[in-house]
PDB file of C-alpha atoms in Angstrom:
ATOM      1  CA  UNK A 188     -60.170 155.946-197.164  1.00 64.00           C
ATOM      2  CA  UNK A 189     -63.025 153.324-197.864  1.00 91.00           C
ATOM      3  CA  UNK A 190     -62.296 150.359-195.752  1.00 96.00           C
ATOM      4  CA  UNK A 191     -63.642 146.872-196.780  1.00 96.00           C
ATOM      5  CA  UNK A 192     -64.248 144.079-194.583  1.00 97.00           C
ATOM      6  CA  UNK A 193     -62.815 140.702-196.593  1.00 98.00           C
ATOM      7  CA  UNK A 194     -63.006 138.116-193.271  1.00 98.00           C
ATOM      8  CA  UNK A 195     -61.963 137.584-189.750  1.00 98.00           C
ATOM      9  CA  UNK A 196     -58.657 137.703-188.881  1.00 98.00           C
ATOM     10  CA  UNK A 197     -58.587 134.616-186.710  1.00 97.00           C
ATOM     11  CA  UNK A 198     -59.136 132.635-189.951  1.00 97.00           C
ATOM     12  CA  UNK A 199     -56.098 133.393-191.621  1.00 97.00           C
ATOM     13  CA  UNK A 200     -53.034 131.283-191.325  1.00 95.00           C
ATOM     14  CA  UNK A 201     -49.493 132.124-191.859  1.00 96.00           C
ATOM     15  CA  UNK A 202     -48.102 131.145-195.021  1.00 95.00           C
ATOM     16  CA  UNK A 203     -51.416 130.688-196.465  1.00 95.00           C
ATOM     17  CA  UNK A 204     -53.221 133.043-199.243  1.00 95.00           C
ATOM     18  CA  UNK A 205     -56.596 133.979-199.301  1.00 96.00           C
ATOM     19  CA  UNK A 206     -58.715 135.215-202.498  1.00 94.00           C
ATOM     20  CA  UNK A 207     -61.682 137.439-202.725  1.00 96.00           C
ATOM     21  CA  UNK A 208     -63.483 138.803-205.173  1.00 94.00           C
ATOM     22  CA  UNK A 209     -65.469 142.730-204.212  1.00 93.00           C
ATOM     23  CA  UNK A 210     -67.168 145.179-205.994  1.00 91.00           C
ATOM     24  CA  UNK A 211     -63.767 147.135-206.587  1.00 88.00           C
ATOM     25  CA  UNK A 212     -62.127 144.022-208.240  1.00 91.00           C
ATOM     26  CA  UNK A 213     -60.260 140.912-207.078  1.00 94.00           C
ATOM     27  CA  UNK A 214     -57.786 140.991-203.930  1.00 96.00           C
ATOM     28  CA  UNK A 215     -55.738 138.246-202.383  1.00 96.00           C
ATOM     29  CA  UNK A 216     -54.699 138.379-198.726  1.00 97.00           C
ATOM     30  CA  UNK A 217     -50.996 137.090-198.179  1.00 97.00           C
ATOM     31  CA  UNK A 218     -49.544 135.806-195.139  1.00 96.00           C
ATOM     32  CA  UNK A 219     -46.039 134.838-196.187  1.00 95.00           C
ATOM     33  CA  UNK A 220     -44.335 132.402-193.958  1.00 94.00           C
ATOM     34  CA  UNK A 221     -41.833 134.736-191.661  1.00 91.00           C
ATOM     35  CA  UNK A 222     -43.851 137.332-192.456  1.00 93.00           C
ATOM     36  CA  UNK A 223     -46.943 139.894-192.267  1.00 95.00           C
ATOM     37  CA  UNK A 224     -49.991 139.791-193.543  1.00 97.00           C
ATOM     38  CA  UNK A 225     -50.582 142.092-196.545  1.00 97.00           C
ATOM     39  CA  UNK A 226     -53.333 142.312-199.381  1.00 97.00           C
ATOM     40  CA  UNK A 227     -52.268 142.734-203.136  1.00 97.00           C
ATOM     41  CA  UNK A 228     -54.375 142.796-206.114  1.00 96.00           C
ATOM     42  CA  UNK A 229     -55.478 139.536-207.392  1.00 95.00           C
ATOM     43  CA  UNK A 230     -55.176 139.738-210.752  1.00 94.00           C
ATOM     44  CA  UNK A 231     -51.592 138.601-212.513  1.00 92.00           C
ATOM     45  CA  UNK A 232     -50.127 142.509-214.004  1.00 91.00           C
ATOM     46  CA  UNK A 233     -49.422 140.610-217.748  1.00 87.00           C
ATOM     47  CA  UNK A 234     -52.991 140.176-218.543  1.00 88.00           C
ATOM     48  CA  UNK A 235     -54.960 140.552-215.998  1.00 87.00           C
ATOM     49  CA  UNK A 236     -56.089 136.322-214.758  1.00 88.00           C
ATOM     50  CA  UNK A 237     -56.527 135.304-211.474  1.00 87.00           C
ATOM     51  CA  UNK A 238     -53.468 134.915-209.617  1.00 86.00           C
ATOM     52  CA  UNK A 239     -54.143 133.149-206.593  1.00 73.00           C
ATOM     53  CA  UNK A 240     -53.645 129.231-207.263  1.00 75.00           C
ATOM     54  CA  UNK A 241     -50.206 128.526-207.057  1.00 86.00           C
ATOM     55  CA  UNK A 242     -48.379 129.812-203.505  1.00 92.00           C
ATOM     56  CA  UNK A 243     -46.171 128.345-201.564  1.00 94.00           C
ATOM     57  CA  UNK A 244     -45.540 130.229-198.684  1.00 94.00           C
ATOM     58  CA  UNK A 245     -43.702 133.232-199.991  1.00 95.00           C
ATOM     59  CA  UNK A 246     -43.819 132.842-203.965  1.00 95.00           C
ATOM     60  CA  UNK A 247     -47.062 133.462-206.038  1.00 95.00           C
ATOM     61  CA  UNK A 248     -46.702 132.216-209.661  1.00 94.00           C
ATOM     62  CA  UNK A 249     -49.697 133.062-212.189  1.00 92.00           C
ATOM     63  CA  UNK A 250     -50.669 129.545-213.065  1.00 89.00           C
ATOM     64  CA  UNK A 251     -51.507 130.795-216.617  1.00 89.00           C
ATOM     65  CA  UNK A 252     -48.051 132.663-217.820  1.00 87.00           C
ATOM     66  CA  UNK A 253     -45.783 131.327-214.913  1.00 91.00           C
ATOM     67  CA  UNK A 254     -44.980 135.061-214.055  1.00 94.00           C
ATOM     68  CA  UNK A 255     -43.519 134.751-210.382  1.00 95.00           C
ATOM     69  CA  UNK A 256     -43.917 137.698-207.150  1.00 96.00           C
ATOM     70  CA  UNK A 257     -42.647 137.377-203.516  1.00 96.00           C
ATOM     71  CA  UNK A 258     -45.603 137.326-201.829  1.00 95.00           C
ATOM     72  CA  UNK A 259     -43.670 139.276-199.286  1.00 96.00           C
ATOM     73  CA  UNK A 260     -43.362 142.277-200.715  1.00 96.00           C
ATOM     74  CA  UNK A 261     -45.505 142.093-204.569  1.00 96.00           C
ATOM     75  CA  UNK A 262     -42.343 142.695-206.524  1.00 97.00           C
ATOM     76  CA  UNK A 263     -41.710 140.396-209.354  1.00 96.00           C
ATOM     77  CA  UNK A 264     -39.091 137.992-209.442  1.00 97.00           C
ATOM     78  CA  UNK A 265     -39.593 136.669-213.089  1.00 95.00           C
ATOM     79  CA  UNK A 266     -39.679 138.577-214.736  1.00 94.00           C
ATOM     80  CA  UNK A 267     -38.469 141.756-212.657  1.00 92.00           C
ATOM     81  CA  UNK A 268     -39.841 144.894-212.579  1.00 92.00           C
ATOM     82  CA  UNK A 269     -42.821 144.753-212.382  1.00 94.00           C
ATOM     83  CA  UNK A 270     -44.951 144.544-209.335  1.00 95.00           C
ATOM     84  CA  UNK A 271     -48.130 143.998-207.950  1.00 96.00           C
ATOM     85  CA  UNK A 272     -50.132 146.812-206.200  1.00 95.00           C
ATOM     86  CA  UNK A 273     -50.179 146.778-202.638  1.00 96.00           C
ATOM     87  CA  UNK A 274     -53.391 148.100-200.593  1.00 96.00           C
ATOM     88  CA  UNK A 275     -53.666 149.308-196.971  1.00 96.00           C
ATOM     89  CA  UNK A 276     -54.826 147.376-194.482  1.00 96.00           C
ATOM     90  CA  UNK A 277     -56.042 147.137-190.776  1.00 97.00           C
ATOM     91  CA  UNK A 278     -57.704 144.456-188.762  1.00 97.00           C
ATOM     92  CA  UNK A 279     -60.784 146.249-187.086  1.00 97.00           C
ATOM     93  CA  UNK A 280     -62.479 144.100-184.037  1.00 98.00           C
ATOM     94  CA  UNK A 281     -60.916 141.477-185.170  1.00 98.00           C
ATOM     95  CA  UNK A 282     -61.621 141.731-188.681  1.00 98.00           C
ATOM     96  CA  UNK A 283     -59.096 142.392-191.773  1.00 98.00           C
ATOM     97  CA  UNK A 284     -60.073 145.430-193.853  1.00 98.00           C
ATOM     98  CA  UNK A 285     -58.508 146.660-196.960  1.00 97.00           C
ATOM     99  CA  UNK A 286     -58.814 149.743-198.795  1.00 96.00           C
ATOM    100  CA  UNK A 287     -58.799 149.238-202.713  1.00 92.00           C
ATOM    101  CA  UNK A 288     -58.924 152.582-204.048  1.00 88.00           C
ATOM    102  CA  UNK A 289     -55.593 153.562-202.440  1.00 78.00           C
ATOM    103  CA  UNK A 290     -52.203 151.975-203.339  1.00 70.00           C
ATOM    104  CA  UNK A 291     -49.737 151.461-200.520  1.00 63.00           C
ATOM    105  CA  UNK A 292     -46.370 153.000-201.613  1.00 58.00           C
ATOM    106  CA  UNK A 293     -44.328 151.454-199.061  1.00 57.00           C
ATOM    107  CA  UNK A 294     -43.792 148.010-200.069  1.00 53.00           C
TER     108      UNK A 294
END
């Protein structure tokens, strides 16, 4: 696995998203209220625009095509079936790490 470093952990709020961009593409860090943190791929699945402007706490919508996920778990709500990729991740001495180049299956 290739671990990334996106920020420190202690900057990261519950029910709050955070955006990056990397070499490997874009990535958004999700901390749904009531939930865990988790990273998904930042890009909206329909055609590929940044996705990270419009959350409220557990939704994401694209702002662009108002395609909606739970930002719980990736999976879209409107329209359903489809989903966002999920990527592994670990906080490391305090910092949160994500690996892009594998897809967590167990969201």
């Amino acid at each position: 696995m290739a671990y990334i470093t996106l920020c420190k952990h202690k900057n990261l709020m519950e029910g709050e998203l955070a955006a990056f961009s990397t070499d490997d593409g874009e990535v958004m860090l999700i901390w749904p209220d009531d939930g865990e943190l988790k990273a998904f791929q930042g890009t909206c699945p329909h055609q590929d625009v940044p996705l990270w402007s419009t959350f409220n706490g557990r939704i994401v919508t694209c702002q662009f095509h108002n395609w909606v996920f739970d930002g719980r778990t990736g999976k879209g709500l409107s329209p359903s079936g489809c989903e966002l990729k999920q990527y592994p991740l670990r906080i490391e001495d305090g910092m949160v790490q994500v690996d892009m180049m594998q897809v967590d299956l167990t969201n």
